[in-house]
Amino acid sequence: MASDLMEPERIPLPELDAAFAAIMSEIVATGVAPHYAELAGTLGIAPIRAKALVKRVIDLTPGWLHPGTDYIASFPPFNNQPTQYRVSIDGEQRWFAQCAFEALAIRWLVPGQIVTVDAPCLLGGDPLRIVMRDEEILSVDPPTMVGYTRSVVGGDVATRPFR
């Protein structure tokens, strides 16, 4: 049925992958997540279909929409709203990370480029900085910087929708 095409749970995986890739590409290029109406143009589909795609992609990831809106607030590893995790790529600061651990993944989205993350320490407020390129950590300041999470990370590889 035509109505099935709008039900987010029934969207085929290749369409979800295409939407995920388009959203991520836009954030990497501009620092801003696209609205579903913009995504529709990028994917060559109707806005209502793009809206369903965004909803389903967000449901399947640790991202979220701004409450009560259709605006992407967070699309890991990036955050569309400013956070304390300021990200610079090759010296240009226009991105924000969702969290400190997610910030480390940004380097894989921009091969060969220098990624700098600046943030205040959440306990003491002192400035923290990590500089990375690809698989190399170029500098950590202060050198005693550590991170902690009590969240389970990862998941069953067989059920991850995005590759």
Short mmCIF file of C-alpha atoms in Angstrom, two decimals:
data_model
loop_
_atom_site.label_atom_id
_atom_site.label_comp_id
_atom_site.label_asym_id
_atom_site.label_seq_id
_atom_site.Cartn_x
_atom_site.Cartn_y
_atom_site.Cartn_z
CA MET A 1 0.00 0.00 0.00
CA ALA A 2 1.08 3.58 -0.61
CA SER A 3 0.58 4.41 3.07
CA ASP A 4 3.14 1.71 3.93
CA LEU A 5 5.76 3.79 2.14
CA MET A 6 5.41 6.51 4.77
CA GLU A 7 5.61 4.19 7.76
CA PRO A 8 9.17 4.62 9.09
CA GLU A 9 9.39 1.00 10.29
CA ARG A 10 8.84 -0.28 6.74
CA ILE A 11 11.54 1.75 5.00
CA PRO A 12 14.06 -0.48 3.19
CA LEU A 13 17.62 -0.52 4.50
CA PRO A 14 19.21 0.88 1.29
CA GLU A 15 17.00 3.97 1.59
CA LEU A 16 17.98 4.41 5.24
CA ASP A 17 21.65 4.06 4.34
CA ALA A 18 21.28 6.70 1.61
CA ALA A 19 19.55 9.10 4.02
CA PHE A 20 22.17 8.51 6.71
CA ALA A 21 24.99 9.14 4.23
CA ALA A 22 23.35 12.31 2.89
CA ILE A 23 22.78 13.73 6.37
CA MET A 24 26.32 12.93 7.47
CA SER A 25 27.83 14.36 4.27
CA GLU A 26 25.94 17.62 4.76
CA ILE A 27 27.08 17.95 8.37
CA VAL A 28 30.70 17.23 7.45
CA ALA A 29 30.56 19.76 4.59
CA THR A 30 28.69 22.59 6.33
CA GLY A 31 28.59 21.93 10.07
CA VAL A 32 24.78 21.88 9.97
CA ALA A 33 22.32 18.99 9.65
CA PRO A 34 19.80 19.35 6.83
CA HIS A 35 16.09 19.74 7.43
CA TYR A 36 14.00 16.95 5.93
CA ALA A 37 12.78 19.34 3.19
CA GLU A 38 16.41 19.92 2.13
CA LEU A 39 17.14 16.20 2.38
CA ALA A 40 14.22 15.57 0.00
CA GLY A 41 15.93 17.63 -2.69
CA THR A 42 19.26 15.90 -2.13
CA LEU A 43 17.70 12.44 -2.42
CA GLY A 44 15.21 13.35 -5.16
CA ILE A 45 12.19 12.27 -3.11
CA ALA A 46 9.04 13.89 -1.73
CA PRO A 47 9.45 15.86 1.52
CA ILE A 48 6.98 13.56 3.33
CA ARG A 49 9.19 10.59 2.44
CA ALA A 50 12.31 12.44 3.63
CA LYS A 51 10.53 13.25 6.90
CA ALA A 52 9.82 9.53 7.43
CA LEU A 53 13.45 8.70 6.60
CA VAL A 54 14.78 11.21 9.14
CA LYS A 55 12.45 9.88 11.82
CA ARG A 56 13.54 6.29 11.23
CA VAL A 57 17.26 7.08 10.99
CA ILE A 58 17.05 9.01 14.25
CA ASP A 59 15.15 6.14 15.88
CA LEU A 60 17.94 3.73 14.89
CA THR A 61 20.87 5.85 16.08
CA PRO A 62 21.88 7.58 19.31
CA GLY A 63 20.81 10.88 17.74
CA TRP A 64 17.65 12.87 18.43
CA LEU A 65 15.35 15.57 17.13
CA HIS A 66 14.89 18.83 18.99
CA PRO A 67 11.80 18.19 21.17
CA GLY A 68 8.54 19.06 19.46
CA THR A 69 10.17 19.72 16.07
CA ASP A 70 11.44 18.01 12.94
CA TYR A 71 14.92 19.53 13.38
CA ILE A 72 17.87 17.19 13.85
CA ALA A 73 19.46 18.20 17.14
CA SER A 74 22.12 15.51 17.34
CA PHE A 75 23.53 13.18 14.72
CA PRO A 76 26.52 11.37 16.18
CA PRO A 77 29.30 12.08 16.30
CA PHE A 78 28.09 15.63 15.63
CA ASN A 79 25.65 17.84 17.48
CA ASN A 80 23.62 20.34 15.48
CA GLN A 81 23.15 22.53 18.54
CA PRO A 82 26.24 24.04 20.19
CA THR A 83 27.86 21.98 22.92
CA GLN A 84 31.00 22.48 24.97
CA TYR A 85 32.82 20.17 22.51
CA ARG A 86 34.00 22.58 19.82
CA VAL A 87 35.43 20.83 16.80
CA SER A 88 37.81 22.38 14.30
CA ILE A 89 38.81 20.70 11.05
CA ASP A 90 42.03 21.98 9.54
CA GLY A 91 41.77 25.06 11.77
CA GLU A 92 38.15 25.97 10.96
CA GLN A 93 35.72 25.74 13.90
CA ARG A 94 32.12 25.23 12.79
CA TRP A 95 31.23 21.83 14.23
CA PHE A 96 30.18 20.58 17.65
CA ALA A 97 30.48 17.04 18.95
CA GLN A 98 27.67 15.18 20.70
CA CYS A 99 30.02 14.15 23.51
CA ALA A 100 33.73 13.74 24.22
CA PHE A 101 33.85 10.11 23.11
CA GLU A 102 31.88 10.77 19.93
CA ALA A 103 34.28 13.62 19.15
CA LEU A 104 37.06 11.08 18.70
CA ALA A 105 35.20 9.50 15.77
CA ILE A 106 35.11 12.70 13.72
CA ARG A 107 38.65 12.11 12.46
CA TRP A 108 37.43 9.08 10.47
CA LEU A 109 34.96 11.25 8.56
CA VAL A 110 37.63 13.64 7.28
CA PRO A 111 40.62 11.53 6.18
CA GLY A 112 43.96 13.32 6.14
CA GLN A 113 42.62 16.41 7.88
CA ILE A 114 43.56 17.66 11.33
CA VAL A 115 40.70 17.50 13.83
CA THR A 116 40.97 19.55 17.03
CA VAL A 117 38.50 19.22 19.88
CA ASP A 118 38.46 21.94 22.54
CA ALA A 119 36.30 21.64 25.63
CA PRO A 120 36.30 22.65 29.27
CA CYS A 121 36.79 19.90 31.83
CA LEU A 122 33.34 19.02 33.15
CA LEU A 123 34.70 18.72 36.69
CA GLY A 124 37.12 21.63 37.00
CA GLY A 125 36.47 23.84 33.98
CA ASP A 126 40.11 23.78 32.84
CA PRO A 127 40.62 23.82 29.06
CA LEU A 128 41.13 20.46 27.35
CA ARG A 129 42.40 19.92 23.82
CA ILE A 130 43.03 16.87 21.68
CA VAL A 131 44.42 17.06 18.15
CA MET A 132 44.08 14.08 15.79
CA ARG A 133 44.57 13.06 12.18
CA ASP A 134 43.36 9.69 10.92
CA GLU A 135 44.67 7.04 13.35
CA GLU A 136 47.20 9.34 15.00
CA ILE A 137 46.70 11.38 18.16
CA LEU A 138 48.94 14.40 17.52
CA SER A 139 48.62 16.05 20.92
CA VAL A 140 46.69 15.88 24.18
CA ASP A 141 46.62 18.84 26.56
CA PRO A 142 46.83 18.33 29.43
CA PRO A 143 48.68 15.05 28.90
CA THR A 144 46.84 13.54 31.89
CA MET A 145 43.43 13.82 30.19
CA VAL A 146 41.17 10.78 30.67
CA GLY A 147 37.59 9.90 29.79
CA TYR A 148 34.93 7.82 31.47
CA THR A 149 31.60 6.33 30.47
CA ARG A 150 29.28 3.98 32.26
CA SER A 151 27.24 3.38 29.11
CA VAL A 152 27.33 0.14 27.18
CA VAL A 153 28.86 0.93 23.80
CA GLY A 154 28.73 -1.05 20.61
CA GLY A 155 26.03 -3.62 20.22
CA ASP A 156 25.38 -6.69 18.16
CA VAL A 157 27.13 -6.20 14.83
CA ALA A 158 24.44 -8.18 12.99
CA THR A 159 21.74 -5.67 13.95
CA ARG A 160 23.60 -2.42 13.18
CA PRO A 161 21.77 -0.77 10.29
CA PHE A 162 24.56 1.48 9.04
CA ARG A 163 27.83 0.24 7.61
#
